[in-house]
CSV table of C-alpha atoms in Angstrom, one decimal:
chain,number,residue,atom,x,y,z
T,299,MET,CA,36.5,-31.6,10.1
T,300,TRP,CA,37.3,-34.6,7.9
T,301,PRO,CA,40.9,-33.5,7.2
T,302,THR,CA,41.6,-33.4,10.9
T,303,LEU,CA,40.0,-36.8,11.5
T,304,VAL,CA,41.8,-38.4,8.6
T,305,ALA,CA,45.2,-36.8,9.7
T,306,ASN,CA,44.8,-38.1,13.2
T,307,LYS,CA,44.1,-41.6,12.0
T,308,ILE,CA,46.9,-41.6,9.5
T,309,PHE,CA,49.5,-40.4,12.0
T,310,LYS,CA,48.2,-42.9,14.5
T,311,LYS,CA,47.2,-40.4,17.1
T,312,ARG,CA,46.4,-42.4,20.2
T,313,LEU,CA,43.0,-42.0,21.8
T,314,GLY,CA,44.3,-42.9,25.2
T,315,SER,CA,44.3,-46.2,27.1
T,316,SER,CA,41.3,-45.3,29.2
T,317,ASN,CA,39.0,-44.0,26.5
T,318,PHE,CA,36.2,-46.5,26.7
T,319,ILE,CA,32.6,-46.7,28.0
T,320,ALA,CA,31.7,-48.7,31.2
T,321,ASP,CA,29.0,-49.1,33.8
T,322,TYR,CA,31.6,-49.2,36.5
T,323,PRO,CA,34.3,-46.8,37.8
T,324,SER,CA,37.9,-47.6,36.9
T,325,TYR,CA,40.0,-48.5,39.9
T,326,LYS,CA,43.4,-46.9,39.1
T,327,GLU,CA,44.5,-47.7,42.6
T,328,PRO,CA,44.0,-51.1,44.3
T,329,LEU,CA,41.2,-51.5,46.8
T,330,LEU,CA,43.7,-52.0,49.5
T,331,GLY,CA,46.8,-49.9,49.1
T,332,ILE,CA,49.0,-52.4,50.9
T,333,VAL,CA,48.5,-55.0,48.2
T,334,ASP,CA,50.4,-53.0,45.5
T,335,ILE,CA,52.5,-50.6,47.6
T,336,ASP,CA,54.0,-52.7,50.3
T,337,GLN,CA,56.9,-54.8,48.9
T,338,ASN,CA,56.7,-57.2,51.8
T,339,SER,CA,53.0,-57.9,51.0
T,340,LYS,CA,54.1,-58.8,47.5
T,341,THR,CA,56.5,-61.3,48.9
T,342,ILE,CA,53.8,-62.8,51.1
T,343,LEU,CA,51.5,-63.1,48.0
T,344,ASN,CA,54.1,-64.9,46.0
T,345,ASP,CA,54.9,-67.3,48.9
T,346,HIS,CA,51.3,-68.1,49.7
T,347,LYS,CA,49.4,-68.3,46.4
T,348,ASP,CA,45.7,-69.3,46.5
T,349,SER,CA,43.8,-69.7,43.3
T,350,HIS,CA,40.2,-69.6,42.2
T,351,LYS,CA,38.7,-70.9,38.9
T,352,TYR,CA,36.4,-68.7,36.9
T,353,LYS,CA,34.3,-69.6,33.8
T,354,VAL,CA,35.0,-67.3,30.9
T,355,PHE,CA,32.8,-67.0,27.8
T,356,VAL,CA,34.3,-65.6,24.6
T,357,SER,CA,32.6,-65.1,21.2
T,358,THR,CA,33.4,-63.5,17.9
T,359,TRP,CA,30.9,-62.5,15.2
T,360,ASN,CA,31.3,-60.7,11.9
T,361,VAL,CA,27.8,-59.2,11.4
T,362,GLY,CA,28.4,-57.9,7.9
T,363,GLY,CA,27.4,-54.3,8.6
T,364,ILE,CA,23.9,-55.3,9.5
T,365,ALA,CA,22.3,-53.5,12.4
T,366,PRO,CA,20.5,-55.8,14.9
T,367,ASP,CA,16.8,-55.6,15.5
T,368,GLU,CA,15.7,-54.4,19.0
T,369,ASP,CA,14.3,-57.9,19.7
T,370,LEU,CA,17.3,-59.9,18.4
T,371,ASN,CA,17.5,-63.0,20.6
T,372,ILE,CA,21.1,-64.0,21.4
T,373,ASP,CA,20.2,-66.5,24.1
T,374,ASP,CA,21.6,-69.4,22.0
T,375,LEU,CA,24.9,-67.5,21.7
T,376,LEU,CA,25.2,-66.8,25.4
T,377,GLU,CA,23.5,-70.0,26.6
T,378,THR,CA,21.6,-68.0,29.2
T,379,CYS,CA,19.4,-71.0,29.9
T,380,ASN,CA,22.4,-72.8,31.4
T,381,ASN,CA,24.6,-71.8,34.3
T,382,SER,CA,26.1,-68.4,33.8
T,383,CYS,CA,29.8,-67.7,33.3
T,384,ASP,CA,31.6,-65.3,35.4
T,385,ILE,CA,33.1,-63.2,32.6
T,386,TYR,CA,31.7,-62.5,29.1
T,387,ILE,CA,33.8,-61.2,26.2
T,388,LEU,CA,31.9,-60.5,23.0
T,389,GLY,CA,33.8,-59.4,20.0
T,390,PHE,CA,32.2,-58.1,16.7
T,391,GLN,CA,33.5,-57.2,13.3
T,392,GLU,CA,31.8,-55.0,10.8
T,393,ILE,CA,29.1,-53.6,13.1
T,394,VAL,CA,28.9,-50.8,10.6
T,395,PRO,CA,29.6,-51.1,6.8
T,396,LEU,CA,33.2,-50.6,5.9
T,397,LYS,CA,32.6,-47.7,3.6
T,398,ALA,CA,34.7,-44.5,3.3
T,399,SER,CA,32.5,-42.4,5.5
T,400,ASN,CA,32.8,-44.9,8.4
T,401,VAL,CA,36.5,-45.6,7.9
T,402,LEU,CA,37.6,-42.0,7.5
T,403,GLY,CA,34.8,-40.2,9.5
T,404,SER,CA,34.0,-39.8,13.1
T,405,GLU,CA,32.9,-42.8,15.2
T,406,ASN,CA,29.2,-43.5,15.2
T,407,ASN,CA,28.6,-45.5,18.3
T,408,GLU,CA,24.8,-45.8,18.2
T,409,ILE,CA,25.1,-49.4,16.8
T,410,SER,CA,27.6,-50.5,19.5
T,411,MET,CA,25.3,-49.1,22.2
T,412,LYS,CA,22.4,-51.0,20.6
T,413,TRP,CA,24.5,-54.2,20.8
T,414,ASN,CA,25.2,-53.5,24.5
T,415,SER,CA,21.5,-53.1,25.2
T,416,ILE,CA,20.9,-56.5,23.6
T,417,ILE,CA,23.7,-58.1,25.6
T,418,ARG,CA,22.6,-56.5,28.8
T,419,GLU,CA,19.0,-57.7,28.4
T,420,ALA,CA,20.2,-61.3,27.5
T,421,LEU,CA,22.7,-61.6,30.4
T,422,ASN,CA,20.3,-60.1,33.0
T,423,LYS,CA,17.1,-61.7,31.8
T,424,LYS,CA,17.2,-64.4,34.4
T,425,ILE,CA,17.5,-61.8,37.1
T,426,THR,CA,14.1,-60.4,36.2
T,427,HIS,CA,12.6,-63.9,36.0
T,428,GLN,CA,14.1,-64.8,39.4
T,429,ARG,CA,12.8,-61.7,41.0
T,430,ASP,CA,9.3,-62.5,39.7
T,431,LYS,CA,9.6,-66.0,41.1
T,432,ASP,CA,10.8,-64.6,44.5
T,433,ALA,CA,7.8,-62.3,44.6
T,434,LYS,CA,5.4,-65.1,43.9
T,435,LYS,CA,7.2,-67.3,46.5
T,436,GLN,CA,6.9,-64.5,49.1
T,437,GLU,CA,3.2,-64.1,48.3
T,438,LEU,CA,2.6,-67.8,48.8
T,439,LYS,CA,4.5,-67.6,52.1
T,440,ASN,CA,2.3,-64.7,53.2
T,441,ASN,CA,-0.9,-66.6,52.2
T,442,PHE,CA,0.2,-70.0,53.5
T,443,PRO,CA,2.6,-69.3,56.4
T,444,ASN,CA,2.5,-72.9,57.7
T,445,LYS,CA,3.2,-74.7,54.4
T,446,LYS,CA,6.7,-76.1,54.2
T,447,GLU,CA,8.7,-75.5,51.0
T,448,ASN,CA,10.6,-78.3,49.3
T,449,PRO,CA,14.3,-77.4,49.6
T,450,ALA,CA,15.0,-79.2,46.3
T,451,LYS,CA,13.0,-76.5,44.5
T,452,CYS,CA,15.2,-73.7,45.9
T,453,CYS,CA,18.1,-72.3,43.9
T,454,ASP,CA,20.5,-69.5,44.2
T,455,ALA,CA,19.5,-66.3,42.4
T,456,PRO,CA,21.5,-65.7,39.2
T,457,HIS,CA,24.1,-63.0,39.0
T,458,ASP,CA,23.7,-59.5,37.7
T,459,PHE,CA,26.3,-58.5,35.1
T,460,GLN,CA,28.0,-55.1,34.6
T,461,CYS,CA,29.9,-53.8,31.5
T,462,ILE,CA,33.4,-52.9,32.6
T,463,ILE,CA,34.8,-52.2,29.1
T,464,SER,CA,33.1,-51.3,25.8
T,465,LYS,CA,35.1,-50.0,22.9
T,466,GLN,CA,34.6,-49.5,19.2
T,467,MET,CA,37.0,-48.8,16.3
T,468,VAL,CA,35.2,-48.3,13.0
T,469,GLY,CA,33.5,-51.8,12.6
T,470,LEU,CA,35.4,-53.5,15.4
T,471,PHE,CA,33.7,-53.7,18.7
T,472,ILE,CA,34.4,-55.5,22.0
T,473,SER,CA,32.2,-55.6,25.1
T,474,VAL,CA,33.3,-57.1,28.4
T,475,TRP,CA,30.8,-58.1,31.1
T,476,ILE,CA,31.6,-59.2,34.7
T,477,ARG,CA,29.5,-60.5,37.5
T,478,ARG,CA,28.6,-57.6,39.7
T,479,ASP,CA,30.1,-59.1,42.8
T,480,LEU,CA,33.4,-59.5,41.0
T,481,CYS,CA,33.6,-55.9,39.9
T,482,PRO,CA,35.4,-54.6,43.0
T,483,PHE,CA,38.2,-57.0,42.3
T,484,ILE,CA,38.8,-55.7,38.8
T,485,ARG,CA,41.7,-53.3,38.5
T,486,HIS,CA,43.6,-51.4,35.8
T,487,PRO,CA,41.2,-51.8,32.9
T,488,SER,CA,42.5,-50.3,29.7
T,489,VAL,CA,42.3,-50.5,25.9
T,490,SER,CA,44.7,-50.3,23.0
T,491,CYS,CA,43.6,-49.9,19.4
T,492,VAL,CA,45.7,-50.7,16.3
T,493,GLY,CA,44.6,-49.9,12.8
T,494,CYS,CA,46.3,-51.8,10.0
T,495,GLY,CA,43.9,-51.4,7.1
T,496,ILE,CA,44.0,-48.7,4.4
T,497,MET,CA,47.5,-47.2,4.2
T,498,GLY,CA,48.5,-49.6,6.9
T,499,CYS,CA,47.0,-47.5,9.7
T,500,LEU,CA,43.2,-47.0,9.3
T,501,GLY,CA,40.7,-49.0,11.3
T,502,ASN,CA,38.8,-51.0,8.6
T,503,LYS,CA,41.3,-53.7,9.7
T,504,GLY,CA,43.2,-54.1,12.9
T,505,SER,CA,42.5,-54.8,16.5
T,506,ILE,CA,41.0,-53.6,19.8
T,507,SER,CA,42.9,-55.1,22.8
T,508,VAL,CA,41.4,-54.9,26.3
T,509,ARG,CA,43.2,-55.8,29.5
T,510,PHE,CA,42.3,-55.9,33.1
T,511,GLN,CA,43.5,-57.5,36.3
T,512,LEU,CA,41.1,-59.8,38.2
T,513,HIS,CA,42.5,-60.3,41.8
T,514,GLU,CA,46.2,-61.0,41.1
T,515,THR,CA,45.9,-62.3,37.5
T,516,SER,CA,46.1,-60.3,34.3
T,517,PHE,CA,43.8,-60.9,31.3
T,518,CYS,CA,44.2,-59.6,27.7
T,519,PHE,CA,41.6,-60.1,25.0
T,520,VAL,CA,42.4,-59.1,21.4
T,521,CYS,CA,39.4,-58.6,19.1
T,522,SER,CA,40.8,-58.5,15.5
T,523,HIS,CA,39.8,-58.2,11.9
T,524,LEU,CA,42.7,-59.2,9.7
T,525,ALA,CA,43.4,-58.8,5.9
T,526,SER,CA,41.0,-60.6,3.6
T,527,GLY,CA,41.7,-62.4,0.4
T,528,GLY,CA,41.7,-66.0,-0.8
T,529,ARG,CA,44.5,-65.9,-3.3
T,530,GLU,CA,47.8,-67.7,-2.8
T,531,GLY,CA,50.1,-65.6,-0.6
T,532,ASP,CA,47.3,-63.5,1.0
T,533,GLU,CA,47.9,-65.3,4.3
T,534,LYS,CA,51.2,-63.4,4.5
T,535,HIS,CA,49.2,-60.1,4.8
T,536,ARG,CA,47.3,-61.6,7.7
T,537,ASN,CA,50.6,-62.7,9.4
T,538,SER,CA,51.8,-59.2,8.9
T,539,ASN,CA,48.7,-57.8,10.6
T,540,VAL,CA,49.3,-60.1,13.6
T,541,ALA,CA,52.9,-58.9,13.8
T,542,GLU,CA,51.8,-55.3,13.7
T,543,ILE,CA,49.1,-55.8,16.4
T,544,PHE,CA,51.6,-57.5,18.7
T,545,SER,CA,54.3,-54.9,18.2
T,546,ARG,CA,52.1,-51.7,18.3
T,547,THR,CA,49.7,-52.7,21.1
T,548,SER,CA,50.8,-51.2,24.4
T,549,PHE,CA,49.2,-50.6,27.8
T,550,PRO,CA,50.2,-48.3,30.7
T,551,ARG,CA,52.7,-49.8,33.2
T,552,GLY,CA,50.8,-48.4,36.2
T,553,PRO,CA,52.0,-46.3,39.1
T,554,LEU,CA,54.6,-48.8,40.2
T,555,LEU,CA,55.7,-49.7,36.6
T,556,ASP,CA,54.9,-53.4,37.3
T,557,LEU,CA,51.8,-54.0,35.0
T,558,PRO,CA,52.0,-55.9,31.7
T,559,ARG,CA,52.8,-53.6,28.8
T,560,THR,CA,52.4,-55.8,25.7
T,561,ILE,CA,49.9,-58.4,24.8
T,562,LEU,CA,52.1,-61.4,25.5
T,563,ASP,CA,53.1,-60.0,28.9
T,564,HIS,CA,49.7,-61.0,30.4
T,565,ASP,CA,48.9,-64.2,32.2
T,566,HIS,CA,45.9,-65.2,30.1
T,567,VAL,CA,45.7,-64.0,26.5
T,568,ILE,CA,42.9,-64.8,24.0
T,569,LEU,CA,42.8,-63.7,20.4
T,570,LEU,CA,39.4,-63.7,18.7
T,571,GLY,CA,37.9,-62.3,15.6
T,572,ASP,CA,37.5,-62.6,11.8
T,573,LEU,CA,41.1,-63.7,11.3
T,574,ASN,CA,40.3,-64.4,7.7
T,575,TYR,CA,42.7,-67.4,7.3
T,576,ARG,CA,41.5,-69.6,4.4
T,577,ILE,CA,42.0,-73.2,3.1
T,578,SER,CA,45.0,-73.7,0.8
T,579,LEU,CA,43.2,-75.8,-1.7
T,580,PRO,CA,41.6,-75.1,-5.1
T,581,GLU,CA,38.1,-73.7,-4.8
T,582,GLU,CA,36.5,-76.7,-6.5
T,583,THR,CA,38.2,-79.1,-4.1
T,584,THR,CA,37.2,-77.1,-1.1
T,585,ARG,CA,33.6,-77.0,-2.1
T,586,LEU,CA,33.6,-80.8,-2.8
T,587,LEU,CA,35.1,-81.5,0.7
T,588,VAL,CA,32.6,-79.2,2.3
T,589,GLU,CA,29.7,-81.0,0.6
T,590,LYS,CA,31.1,-84.3,2.0
T,591,ARG,CA,31.6,-82.7,5.4
T,592,ASP,CA,35.1,-83.9,5.3
T,593,TRP,CA,36.4,-81.5,7.9
T,594,ASP,CA,39.7,-83.4,8.5
T,595,SER,CA,40.9,-83.0,4.9
T,596,LEU,CA,40.0,-79.4,4.9
T,597,LEU,CA,41.6,-78.6,8.3
T,598,ALA,CA,44.8,-80.3,7.1
T,599,ASN,CA,45.1,-77.4,4.7
T,600,ASP,CA,43.8,-74.7,7.0
T,601,GLN,CA,46.2,-71.7,7.0
T,602,LEU,CA,45.7,-70.8,10.7
T,603,ILE,CA,46.3,-74.3,11.9
T,604,MET,CA,49.5,-74.4,9.8
T,605,GLU,CA,50.5,-71.1,11.4
T,606,LEU,CA,49.8,-72.4,14.9
T,607,MET,CA,51.9,-75.5,14.2
T,608,SER,CA,54.9,-74.2,12.3
T,609,GLY,CA,54.5,-70.4,11.8
T,610,ASN,CA,56.5,-67.6,13.3
T,611,MET,CA,53.8,-65.3,14.8
T,612,LEU,CA,51.4,-67.8,16.5
T,613,ARG,CA,53.6,-70.8,17.2
T,614,GLY,CA,52.8,-72.1,20.7
T,615,TRP,CA,49.3,-70.8,20.7
T,616,HIS,CA,46.4,-73.2,21.1
T,617,GLU,CA,43.0,-73.8,19.5
T,618,GLY,CA,40.3,-76.3,20.4
T,619,ALA,CA,39.2,-79.0,18.0
T,620,ILE,CA,37.0,-77.7,15.2
T,621,LYS,CA,34.0,-79.9,14.8
T,622,PHE,CA,31.7,-77.4,13.1
T,623,ALA,CA,31.2,-76.4,9.5
T,624,PRO,CA,33.1,-73.5,7.9
T,625,THR,CA,31.8,-70.2,9.2
T,626,TYR,CA,32.1,-68.2,5.9
T,627,LYS,CA,30.7,-67.4,3.4
T,628,TYR,CA,26.9,-67.9,3.4
T,629,CYS,CA,24.2,-66.5,1.1
T,630,PRO,CA,22.0,-63.9,2.9
T,631,ASN,CA,19.4,-65.5,5.2
T,632,SER,CA,20.5,-69.0,4.1
T,633,ASP,CA,22.3,-72.1,5.1
T,634,ILE,CA,23.8,-72.3,1.6
T,635,TYR,CA,27.4,-71.3,0.9
T,636,TYR,CA,27.9,-68.4,-1.5
T,637,GLY,CA,28.7,-69.7,-5.0
T,638,CYS,CA,27.1,-73.1,-4.5
T,639,CYS,CA,23.9,-71.9,-6.1
T,640,TYR,CA,25.5,-69.1,-8.1
T,641,HIS,CA,23.3,-66.4,-9.4
T,642,GLY,CA,25.7,-63.4,-9.4
T,643,LYS,CA,27.7,-61.8,-12.2
T,644,LYS,CA,30.4,-64.0,-13.8
T,645,ALA,CA,33.1,-61.6,-12.8
T,646,GLU,CA,32.0,-61.5,-9.1
T,647,LYS,CA,34.3,-63.3,-6.6
T,648,ARG,CA,32.8,-66.6,-5.5
T,649,ARG,CA,34.8,-66.9,-2.2
T,650,ALA,CA,35.2,-70.5,-1.1
T,651,PRO,CA,34.0,-71.6,2.3
T,652,ALA,CA,36.5,-71.2,5.2
T,653,TRP,CA,36.9,-71.1,8.9
T,654,CYS,CA,37.5,-67.3,9.0
T,655,ASP,CA,36.1,-66.8,12.5
T,656,ARG,CA,38.4,-68.2,15.3
T,657,ILE,CA,39.4,-68.1,18.9
T,658,VAL,CA,42.9,-69.0,20.0
T,659,TRP,CA,44.8,-68.6,23.2
T,660,CYS,CA,48.1,-68.7,25.0
T,661,GLY,CA,49.3,-68.8,28.6
T,662,GLU,CA,49.1,-71.4,31.3
T,663,GLY,CA,46.0,-71.8,33.5
T,664,LEU,CA,43.4,-71.7,30.7
T,665,LYS,CA,41.4,-74.8,29.9
T,666,GLN,CA,38.8,-74.8,27.1
T,667,LEU,CA,35.5,-76.4,27.8
T,668,GLN,CA,33.6,-75.6,24.5
T,669,TYR,CA,34.4,-74.5,21.0
T,670,THR,CA,31.4,-74.3,18.7
T,671,THR,CA,29.2,-72.1,16.5
T,672,ILE,CA,25.5,-71.3,16.3
T,673,GLU,CA,23.2,-71.1,13.3
T,674,SER,CA,22.3,-67.5,13.1
T,675,LYS,CA,21.5,-66.2,9.6
T,676,LEU,CA,22.0,-62.5,10.4
T,677,SER,CA,25.1,-62.2,8.2
T,678,ASP,CA,27.3,-64.1,5.8
T,679,HIS,CA,29.4,-65.3,8.9
T,680,ARG,CA,28.3,-67.6,11.7
T,681,PRO,CA,29.2,-66.6,15.2
T,682,VAL,CA,31.8,-68.7,17.0
T,683,LYS,CA,31.9,-69.1,20.8
T,684,ALA,CA,34.2,-70.7,23.4
T,685,MET,CA,34.2,-71.3,27.1
T,686,PHE,CA,37.2,-71.5,29.3
T,687,ILE,CA,38.1,-72.3,32.9
T,688,ALA,CA,40.7,-69.7,34.0
T,689,GLU,CA,42.9,-70.1,37.1
T,690,VAL,CA,43.2,-66.8,38.9
T,691,ARG,CA,45.6,-66.0,41.7
T,692,VAL,CA,43.8,-64.5,44.7
T,693,LEU,CA,44.9,-62.9,48.0
T,694,PRO,CA,45.9,-65.2,50.8
T,695,GLU,CA,43.3,-65.7,53.5
T,696,LEU,CA,44.8,-63.1,55.8
T,697,MET,CA,44.7,-60.4,53.1
T,698,LYS,CA,41.2,-61.4,52.0
T,699,ASN,CA,40.0,-60.9,55.6
T,700,LEU,CA,41.5,-57.5,55.7
T,701,GLN,CA,39.9,-56.6,52.3
T,702,SER,CA,36.5,-57.8,53.4
T,703,LEU,CA,36.7,-55.6,56.4
T,704,PHE,CA,37.1,-52.4,54.3
T,705,LEU,CA,35.7,-53.4,50.9
T,706,SER,CA,32.0,-52.5,51.3
T,707,GLU,CA,32.7,-49.1,53.0
T,708,ARG,CA,35.4,-48.3,50.5
T,709,TYR,CA,33.2,-49.3,47.6
T,710,GLU,CA,30.4,-47.1,48.6
T,711,GLN,CA,32.7,-44.1,49.2
T,712,ILE,CA,34.1,-44.5,45.7
T,713,LYS,CA,30.8,-45.3,43.9
T,714,THR,CA,28.5,-42.6,45.4
T,715,PRO,CA,30.1,-39.4,44.2
T,716,PHE,CA,30.4,-40.4,40.6
T,717,GLU,CA,26.8,-41.5,39.7
T,718,VAL,CA,28.1,-43.6,36.8
T,719,SER,CA,25.9,-43.8,33.8
T,720,THR,CA,25.2,-47.1,32.3
T,721,THR,CA,25.4,-48.0,28.6
T,722,GLU,CA,21.6,-48.3,28.7
T,723,ASP,CA,21.4,-44.7,29.8
T,724,PHE,CA,23.7,-43.7,27.0
T,725,VAL,CA,21.3,-45.2,24.5
T,726,ASN,CA,18.3,-43.4,26.0
T,727,ARG,CA,20.0,-40.0,26.3
T,728,LYS,CA,22.2,-40.4,23.2
T,729,ARG,CA,25.2,-39.0,25.0
T,730,SER,CA,28.3,-40.5,26.5
T,731,SER,CA,28.1,-42.3,29.7
T,732,PHE,CA,30.9,-42.3,32.3
T,733,ARG,CA,34.1,-41.6,30.2
T,734,LEU,CA,37.1,-43.0,31.8
């Protein structure tokens, strides 16, 4: 079996753009045929553009091959105590150790499903709490029907979230969650995996790109793990990985051949991951500046910032201001950087601190609200997160009224026959949920 698996990976056999796990059926056709089929309707849409603004959460976390505990609390990462975002994109690297059996063998998705269970519980935790509050509120109303309730204490119930795309490639894993009420407006979800690790094609390094259309705007999120190395010139390998990812990633054009095909064809594009760019300074100088918390001097020599400003591959991309400590490399279960209190073998690499974990974006209509990290000690990397406001083109009022007339009936007709399994069911039964 191994020779076949390895041969497929070496010769870059594609798994298919719809080979992912989701809670929700894939709409390969629009909810209203006239939106995509009638050319006159397209003209109307272009002439009468409305837009909505949605809050998008994006995070990246290299977990160092450490499986999460069942009770791992990621509330700080997702900020579930605050107002919810509309879309959540969570990217991970090294969810399994990058050893030969994982790189060359068949995919073991038990860990990715475990992460999905943790994400589901965190995002929908407030739903349970709100239902408990509503039950108590109803009980009080039944017992004291004449008592007036203070309107200031009332609040809208939080949203329920559904997984629309979940995809793993060796240690890379990306999970996309959408408010349930927005799911009917998601169209053309697909994935594209690019391996550029061992022999230039295996998945220990590379990317998983996911795309979907929300209303009339296309999104593309690229979860990446680029070439490592802190020696002079290693940044060229990372630039080469980016070039490979951009050139080899492709998506289906759709039935009308009008959908974005490459990463950069999309309206909103966000690149996230362990990009592995380092600081072009001697190790001793880097450690001294880290100790002084002199972020400005360090960032002036950051390889990714230099690439964003004057490079060939990422010129014109944007990154928020970095006001947090380097995210790599920490001693296990510690706030101390590896090599500061050195107890390893003399020949072992010390690996200077660096901002390896990054989130950058391109495209008009994206505004970053937050760019920060949290102090989790699960691995030798710290998770990084960002929040954006994304402008989304929506149907004109006339079209929306037509859609609302048919939406609920159409939705029930599509949903009922499939009985889509959730990622939670997948974990319990240890078998694939709805395979798109």
